[in-house]
mmCIF file of C-alpha atoms in Angstrom:
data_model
loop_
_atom_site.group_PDB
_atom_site.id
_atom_site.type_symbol
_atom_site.label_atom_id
_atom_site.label_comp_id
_atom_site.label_asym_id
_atom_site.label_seq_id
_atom_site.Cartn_x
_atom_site.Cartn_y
_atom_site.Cartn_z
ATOM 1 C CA UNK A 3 7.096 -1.486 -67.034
ATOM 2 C CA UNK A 4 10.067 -0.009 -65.494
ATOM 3 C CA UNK A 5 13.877 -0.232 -66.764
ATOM 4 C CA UNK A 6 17.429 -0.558 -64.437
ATOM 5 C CA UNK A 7 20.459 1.776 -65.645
ATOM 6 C CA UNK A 8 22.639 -1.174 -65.631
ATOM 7 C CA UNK A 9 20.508 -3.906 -67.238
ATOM 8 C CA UNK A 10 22.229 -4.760 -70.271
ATOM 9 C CA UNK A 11 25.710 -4.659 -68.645
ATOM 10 C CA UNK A 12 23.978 -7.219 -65.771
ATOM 11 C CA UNK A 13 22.953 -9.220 -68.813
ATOM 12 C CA UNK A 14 26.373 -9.364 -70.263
ATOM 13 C CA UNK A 15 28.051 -10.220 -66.537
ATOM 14 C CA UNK A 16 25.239 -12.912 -66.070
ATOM 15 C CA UNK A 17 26.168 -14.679 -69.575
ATOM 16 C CA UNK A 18 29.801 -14.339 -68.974
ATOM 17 C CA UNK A 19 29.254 -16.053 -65.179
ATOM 18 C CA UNK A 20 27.253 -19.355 -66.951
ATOM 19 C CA UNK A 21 30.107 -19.200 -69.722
ATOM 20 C CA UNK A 22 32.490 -19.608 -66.943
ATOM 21 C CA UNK A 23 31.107 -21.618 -64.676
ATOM 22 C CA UNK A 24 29.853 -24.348 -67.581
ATOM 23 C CA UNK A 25 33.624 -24.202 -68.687
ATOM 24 C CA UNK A 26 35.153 -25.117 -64.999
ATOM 25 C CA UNK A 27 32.726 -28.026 -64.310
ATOM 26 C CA UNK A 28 30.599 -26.081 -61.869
ATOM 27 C CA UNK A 29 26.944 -26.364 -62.111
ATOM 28 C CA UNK A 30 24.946 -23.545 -62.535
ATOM 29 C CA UNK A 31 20.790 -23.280 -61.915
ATOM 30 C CA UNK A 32 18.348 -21.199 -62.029
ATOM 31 C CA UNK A 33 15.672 -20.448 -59.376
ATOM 32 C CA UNK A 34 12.083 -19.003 -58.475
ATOM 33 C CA UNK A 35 8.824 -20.036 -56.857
ATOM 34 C CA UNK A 36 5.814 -21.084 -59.180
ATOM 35 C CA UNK A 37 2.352 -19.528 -57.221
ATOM 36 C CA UNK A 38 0.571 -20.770 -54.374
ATOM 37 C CA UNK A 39 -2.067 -23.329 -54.704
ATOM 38 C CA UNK A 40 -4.507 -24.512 -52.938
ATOM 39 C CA UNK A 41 -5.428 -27.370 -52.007
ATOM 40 C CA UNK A 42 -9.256 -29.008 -52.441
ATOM 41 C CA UNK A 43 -11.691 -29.762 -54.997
ATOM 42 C CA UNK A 44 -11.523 -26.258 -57.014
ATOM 43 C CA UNK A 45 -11.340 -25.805 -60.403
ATOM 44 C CA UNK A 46 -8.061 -25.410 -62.552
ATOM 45 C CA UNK A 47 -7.523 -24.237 -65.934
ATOM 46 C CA UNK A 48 -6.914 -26.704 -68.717
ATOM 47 C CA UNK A 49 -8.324 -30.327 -70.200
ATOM 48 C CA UNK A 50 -7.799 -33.501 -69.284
ATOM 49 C CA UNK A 51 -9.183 -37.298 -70.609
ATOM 50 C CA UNK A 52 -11.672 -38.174 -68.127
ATOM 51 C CA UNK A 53 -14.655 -41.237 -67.918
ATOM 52 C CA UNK A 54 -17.196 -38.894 -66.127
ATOM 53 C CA UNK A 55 -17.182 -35.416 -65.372
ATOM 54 C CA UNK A 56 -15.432 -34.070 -62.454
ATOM 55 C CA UNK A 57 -17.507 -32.169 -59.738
ATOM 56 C CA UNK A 58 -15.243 -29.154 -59.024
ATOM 57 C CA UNK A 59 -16.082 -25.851 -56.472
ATOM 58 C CA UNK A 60 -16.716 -22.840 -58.840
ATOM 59 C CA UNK A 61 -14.787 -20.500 -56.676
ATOM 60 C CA UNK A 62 -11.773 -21.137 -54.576
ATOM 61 C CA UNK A 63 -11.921 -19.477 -51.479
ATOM 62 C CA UNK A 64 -9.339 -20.336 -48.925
ATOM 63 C CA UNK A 65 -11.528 -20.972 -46.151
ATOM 64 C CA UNK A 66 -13.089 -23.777 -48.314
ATOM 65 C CA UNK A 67 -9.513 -25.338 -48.827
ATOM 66 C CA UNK A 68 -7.549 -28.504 -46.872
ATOM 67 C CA UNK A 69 -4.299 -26.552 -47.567
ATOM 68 C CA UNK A 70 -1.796 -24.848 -49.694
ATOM 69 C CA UNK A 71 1.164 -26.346 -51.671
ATOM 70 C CA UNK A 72 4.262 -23.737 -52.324
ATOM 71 C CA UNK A 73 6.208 -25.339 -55.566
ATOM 72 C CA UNK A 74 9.659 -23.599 -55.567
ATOM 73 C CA UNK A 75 12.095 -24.783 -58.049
ATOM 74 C CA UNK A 76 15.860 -25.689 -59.707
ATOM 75 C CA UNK A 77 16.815 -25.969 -63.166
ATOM 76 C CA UNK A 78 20.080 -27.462 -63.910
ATOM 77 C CA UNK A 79 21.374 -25.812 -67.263
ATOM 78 C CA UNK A 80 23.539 -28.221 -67.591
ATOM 79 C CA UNK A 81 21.876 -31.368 -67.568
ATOM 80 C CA UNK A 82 18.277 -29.942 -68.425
ATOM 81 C CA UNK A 83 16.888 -31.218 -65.019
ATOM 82 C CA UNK A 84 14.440 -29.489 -63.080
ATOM 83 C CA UNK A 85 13.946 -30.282 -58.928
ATOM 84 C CA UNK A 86 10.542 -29.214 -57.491
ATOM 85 C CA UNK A 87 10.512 -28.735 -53.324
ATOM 86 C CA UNK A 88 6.800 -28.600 -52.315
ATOM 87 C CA UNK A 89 6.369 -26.097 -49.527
ATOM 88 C CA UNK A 90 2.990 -26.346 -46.883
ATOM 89 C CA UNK A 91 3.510 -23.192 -45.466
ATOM 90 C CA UNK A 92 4.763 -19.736 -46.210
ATOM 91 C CA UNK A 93 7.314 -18.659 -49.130
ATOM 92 C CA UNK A 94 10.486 -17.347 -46.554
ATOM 93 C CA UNK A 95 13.702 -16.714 -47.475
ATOM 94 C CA UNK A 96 14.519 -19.853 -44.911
ATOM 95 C CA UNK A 97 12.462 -21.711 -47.137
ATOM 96 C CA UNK A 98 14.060 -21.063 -50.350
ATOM 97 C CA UNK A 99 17.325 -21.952 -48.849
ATOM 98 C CA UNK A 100 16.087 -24.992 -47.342
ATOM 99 C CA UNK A 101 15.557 -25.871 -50.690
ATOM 100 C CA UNK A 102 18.659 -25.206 -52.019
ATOM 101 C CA UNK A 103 19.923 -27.589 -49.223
ATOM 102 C CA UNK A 104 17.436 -30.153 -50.290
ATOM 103 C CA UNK A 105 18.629 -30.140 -53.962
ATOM 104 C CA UNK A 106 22.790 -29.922 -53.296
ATOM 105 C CA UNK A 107 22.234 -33.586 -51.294
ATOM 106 C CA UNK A 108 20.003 -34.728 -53.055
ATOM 107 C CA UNK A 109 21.149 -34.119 -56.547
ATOM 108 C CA UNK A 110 23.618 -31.665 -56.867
ATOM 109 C CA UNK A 111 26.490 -33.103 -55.101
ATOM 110 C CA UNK A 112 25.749 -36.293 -56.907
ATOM 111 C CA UNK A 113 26.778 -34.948 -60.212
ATOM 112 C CA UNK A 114 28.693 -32.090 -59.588
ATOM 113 C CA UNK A 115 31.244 -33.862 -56.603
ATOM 114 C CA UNK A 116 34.010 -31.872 -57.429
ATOM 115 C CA UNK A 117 32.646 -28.413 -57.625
ATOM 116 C CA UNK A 118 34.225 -25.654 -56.318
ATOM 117 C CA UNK A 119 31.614 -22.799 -56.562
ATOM 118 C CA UNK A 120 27.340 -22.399 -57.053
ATOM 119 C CA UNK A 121 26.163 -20.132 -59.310
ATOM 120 C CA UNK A 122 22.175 -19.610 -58.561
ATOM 121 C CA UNK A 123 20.230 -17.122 -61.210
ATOM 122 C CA UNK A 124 17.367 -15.384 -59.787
ATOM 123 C CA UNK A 125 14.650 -13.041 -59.868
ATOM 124 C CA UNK A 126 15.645 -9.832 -57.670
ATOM 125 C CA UNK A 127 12.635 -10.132 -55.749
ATOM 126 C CA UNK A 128 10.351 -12.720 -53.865
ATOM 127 C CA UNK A 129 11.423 -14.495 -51.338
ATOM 128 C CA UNK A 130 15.168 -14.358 -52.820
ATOM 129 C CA UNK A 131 15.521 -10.799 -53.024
ATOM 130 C CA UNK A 132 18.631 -9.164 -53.976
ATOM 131 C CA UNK A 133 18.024 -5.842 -51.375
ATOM 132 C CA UNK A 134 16.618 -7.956 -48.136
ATOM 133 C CA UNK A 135 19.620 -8.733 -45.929
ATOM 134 C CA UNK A 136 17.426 -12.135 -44.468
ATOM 135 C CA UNK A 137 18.263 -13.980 -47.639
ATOM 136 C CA UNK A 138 21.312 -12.835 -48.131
ATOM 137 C CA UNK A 139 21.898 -14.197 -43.932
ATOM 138 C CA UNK A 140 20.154 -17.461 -44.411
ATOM 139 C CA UNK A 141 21.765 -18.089 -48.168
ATOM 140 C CA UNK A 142 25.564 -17.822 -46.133
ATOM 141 C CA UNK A 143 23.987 -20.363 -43.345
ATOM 142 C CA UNK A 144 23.485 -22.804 -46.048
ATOM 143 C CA UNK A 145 27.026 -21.608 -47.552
ATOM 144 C CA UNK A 146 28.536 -22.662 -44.579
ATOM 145 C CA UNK A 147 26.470 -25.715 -43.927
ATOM 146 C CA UNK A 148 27.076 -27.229 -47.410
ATOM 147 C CA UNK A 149 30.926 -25.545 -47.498
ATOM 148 C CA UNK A 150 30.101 -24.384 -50.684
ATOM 149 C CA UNK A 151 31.002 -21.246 -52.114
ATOM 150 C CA UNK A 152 27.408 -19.704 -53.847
ATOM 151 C CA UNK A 153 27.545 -16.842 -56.039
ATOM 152 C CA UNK A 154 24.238 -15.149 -57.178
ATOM 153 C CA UNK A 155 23.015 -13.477 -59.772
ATOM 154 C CA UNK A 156 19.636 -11.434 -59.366
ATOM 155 C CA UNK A 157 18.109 -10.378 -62.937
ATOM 156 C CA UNK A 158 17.300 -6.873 -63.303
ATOM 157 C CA UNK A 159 14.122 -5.388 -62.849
ATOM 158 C CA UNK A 160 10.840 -6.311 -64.940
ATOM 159 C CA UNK A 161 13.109 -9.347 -66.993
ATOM 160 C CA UNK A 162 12.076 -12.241 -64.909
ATOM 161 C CA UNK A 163 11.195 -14.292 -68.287
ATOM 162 C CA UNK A 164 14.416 -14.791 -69.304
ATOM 163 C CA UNK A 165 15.507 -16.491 -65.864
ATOM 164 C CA UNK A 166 16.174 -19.911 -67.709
ATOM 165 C CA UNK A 167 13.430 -21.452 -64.872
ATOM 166 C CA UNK A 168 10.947 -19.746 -66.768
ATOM 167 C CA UNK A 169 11.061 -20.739 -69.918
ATOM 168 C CA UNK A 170 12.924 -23.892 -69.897
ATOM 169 C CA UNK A 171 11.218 -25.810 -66.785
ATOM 170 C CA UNK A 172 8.019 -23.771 -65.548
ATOM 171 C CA UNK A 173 5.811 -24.111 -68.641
ATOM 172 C CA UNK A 174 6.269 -27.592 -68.696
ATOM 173 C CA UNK A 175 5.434 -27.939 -64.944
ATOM 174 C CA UNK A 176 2.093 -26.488 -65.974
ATOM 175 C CA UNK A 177 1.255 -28.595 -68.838
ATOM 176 C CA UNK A 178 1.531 -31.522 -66.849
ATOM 177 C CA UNK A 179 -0.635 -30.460 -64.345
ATOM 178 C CA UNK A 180 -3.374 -28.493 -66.248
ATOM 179 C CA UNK A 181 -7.018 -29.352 -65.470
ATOM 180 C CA UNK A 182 -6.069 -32.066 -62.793
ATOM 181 C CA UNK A 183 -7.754 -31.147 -58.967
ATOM 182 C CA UNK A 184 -5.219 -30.724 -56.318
ATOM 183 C CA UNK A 185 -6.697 -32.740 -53.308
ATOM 184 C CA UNK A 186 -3.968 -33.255 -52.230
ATOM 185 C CA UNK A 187 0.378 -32.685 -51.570
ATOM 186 C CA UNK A 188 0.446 -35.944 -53.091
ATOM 187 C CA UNK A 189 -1.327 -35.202 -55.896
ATOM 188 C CA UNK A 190 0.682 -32.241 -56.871
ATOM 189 C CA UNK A 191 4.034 -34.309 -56.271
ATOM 190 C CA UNK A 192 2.954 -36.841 -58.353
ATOM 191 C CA UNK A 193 1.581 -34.770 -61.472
ATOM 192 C CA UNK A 194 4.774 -32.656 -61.310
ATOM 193 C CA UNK A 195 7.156 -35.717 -61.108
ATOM 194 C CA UNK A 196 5.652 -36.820 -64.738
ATOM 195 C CA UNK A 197 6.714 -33.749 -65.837
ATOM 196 C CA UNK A 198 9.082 -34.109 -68.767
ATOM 197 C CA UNK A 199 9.896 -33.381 -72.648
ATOM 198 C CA UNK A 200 10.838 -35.523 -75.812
ATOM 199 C CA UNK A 201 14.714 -33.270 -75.265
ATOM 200 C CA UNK A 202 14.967 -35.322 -72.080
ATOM 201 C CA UNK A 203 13.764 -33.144 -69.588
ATOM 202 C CA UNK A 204 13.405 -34.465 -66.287
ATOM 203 C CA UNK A 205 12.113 -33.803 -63.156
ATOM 204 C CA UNK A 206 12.319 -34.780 -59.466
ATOM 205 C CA UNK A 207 10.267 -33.663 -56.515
ATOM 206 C CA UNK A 208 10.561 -33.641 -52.471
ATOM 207 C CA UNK A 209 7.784 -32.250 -50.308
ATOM 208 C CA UNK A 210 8.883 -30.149 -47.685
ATOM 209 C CA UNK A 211 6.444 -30.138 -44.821
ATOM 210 C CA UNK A 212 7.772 -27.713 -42.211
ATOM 211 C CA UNK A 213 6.390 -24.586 -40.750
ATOM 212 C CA UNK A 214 8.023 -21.078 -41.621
ATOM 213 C CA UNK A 215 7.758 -18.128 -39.522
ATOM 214 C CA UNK A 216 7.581 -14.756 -41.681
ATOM 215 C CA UNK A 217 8.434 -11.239 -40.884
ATOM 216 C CA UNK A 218 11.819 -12.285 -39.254
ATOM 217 C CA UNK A 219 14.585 -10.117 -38.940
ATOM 218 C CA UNK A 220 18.726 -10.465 -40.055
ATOM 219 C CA UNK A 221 20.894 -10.360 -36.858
ATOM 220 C CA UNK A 222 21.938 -7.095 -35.610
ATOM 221 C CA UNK A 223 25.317 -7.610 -36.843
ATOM 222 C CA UNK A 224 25.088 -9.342 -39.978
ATOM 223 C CA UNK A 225 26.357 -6.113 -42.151
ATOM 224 C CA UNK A 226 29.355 -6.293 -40.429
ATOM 225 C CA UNK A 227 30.036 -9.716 -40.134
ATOM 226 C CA UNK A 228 28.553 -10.787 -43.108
ATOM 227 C CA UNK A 229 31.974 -12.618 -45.052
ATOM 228 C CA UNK A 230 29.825 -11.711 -48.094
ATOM 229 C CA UNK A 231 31.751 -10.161 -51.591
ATOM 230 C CA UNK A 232 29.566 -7.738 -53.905
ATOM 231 C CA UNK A 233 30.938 -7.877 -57.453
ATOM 232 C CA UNK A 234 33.219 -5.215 -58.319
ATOM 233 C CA UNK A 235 31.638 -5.227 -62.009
ATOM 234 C CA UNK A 236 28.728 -3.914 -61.020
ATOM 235 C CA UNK A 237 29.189 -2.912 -56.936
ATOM 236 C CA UNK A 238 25.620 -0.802 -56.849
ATOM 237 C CA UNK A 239 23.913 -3.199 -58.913
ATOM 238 C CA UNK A 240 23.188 -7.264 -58.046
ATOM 239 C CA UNK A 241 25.252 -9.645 -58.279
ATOM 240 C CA UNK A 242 27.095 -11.016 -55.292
ATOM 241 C CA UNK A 243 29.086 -13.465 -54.147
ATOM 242 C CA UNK A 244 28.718 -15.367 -50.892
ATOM 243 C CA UNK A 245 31.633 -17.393 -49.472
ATOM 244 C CA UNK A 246 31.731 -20.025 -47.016
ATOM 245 C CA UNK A 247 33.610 -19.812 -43.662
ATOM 246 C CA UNK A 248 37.298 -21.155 -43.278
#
């Protein structure tokens, strides 16, 4: 495991962001993608209550499966909600923001109809990489589309467990759905909706059934149009702030 010169100061700027943000009335989540799954009669770890025994494929090989489900999620620190978007195709940058848009209509502007500002915490890589410029260009499309100000904040290197997603929503998504055969997007969206906890964790889910082209490229001229503002705490390091057009 590797280390970042500026990881406990990010730390420090993160929990000084959620202070602030909690304190204003702005809602504040936390984001990542759970791994691909496939889709078909393969085995999955865990133990379920069953009348008969459940014929399962010892091996899932992909050329054996109907599909593949992409769970990328939200976590509300706030209200200790968690919204699930189930992807069919590839985990994109566009896809992750899609998301975002998904969850702002569908839940965040519901309870947060005064904000002002968005602060997302994040992993630094994946599809919502803090050094890939395509994120960054599709994150200020959805910026403008919502006109919302977002402001991220990437984790540092090797500390994605303490993104909040991780341990406060993820292992919860997998209890629910250990041992149970995905046959199906259905399936999946149903098992995760149950998922919940006696604190009064919730959870909500929308499948997302488009295509997503990978490999795409930012816009020529992105860098210098981009109306994007890197914090001045830590300029080099990953944190940033995207603002919506006037």
């Amino acid at each position: 495991m590797g280390g970042h010169p500026d990881r406990n100061a990010q730390f420090e700027n993160i929990t000084q962001l959620k202070q602030d943000y909690l304190d204003a009335g702005n809602p504040v989540i936390s984001m990542d993608t759970k791994k691909k799954e496939l889709l078909g009669t393969f085995y999955r770890n865990g133990s379920l209550y069953t009348q008969a025994a459940i014929q399962t494929n010892d091996h899932d090989f992909p050329s054996s499966a109907t599909g593949s489900v992409i769970p990328h999620g939200f976590y509300d620190l706030k209200r200790n909600t968690g919204y699930i978007t189930l992807g069919t195709s590839h985990d994109t940058s566009e896809f992750a923001c899609d998301s975002l848009f998904q969850w702002w209509v569908n839940e965040g502007i519901i309870h947060y109809p005064k904000a002002k500002s968005l602060l997302i915490l994040c992993d630094g890589g994946g599809s919502n990489s803090s050094r890939h410029y395509i994120f960054k260009e599709d994150l200020q499309k959805t910026a403008n589309a919502l006109g919302l100000e977002i402001r991220i904040a990437h984790y540092p290197p090797y500390t994605s467990k303490y993104n909040p997603i991780e341990h406060r929503f993820f292992p919860h998504v997998t209890r629910a759905c250990e041992g149970v055969v995905f046959d199906s997007v259905e399936t999946v969206k149903t098992l995760i909706s149950r998922t919940s906890t006696s604190k009064g964790l919730t959870t909500i889910v929308h499948i997302l059934d488009k295509i997503y082209e990978t490999g795409r490229k930012y816009a020529a001229d992105f860098k210098e149009i981009m109306p994007i503002v890197f914090d001045t705490h830590l300029p080099n390091g990953i944190t940033v702030q995207f603002l919506k057009n006037n």
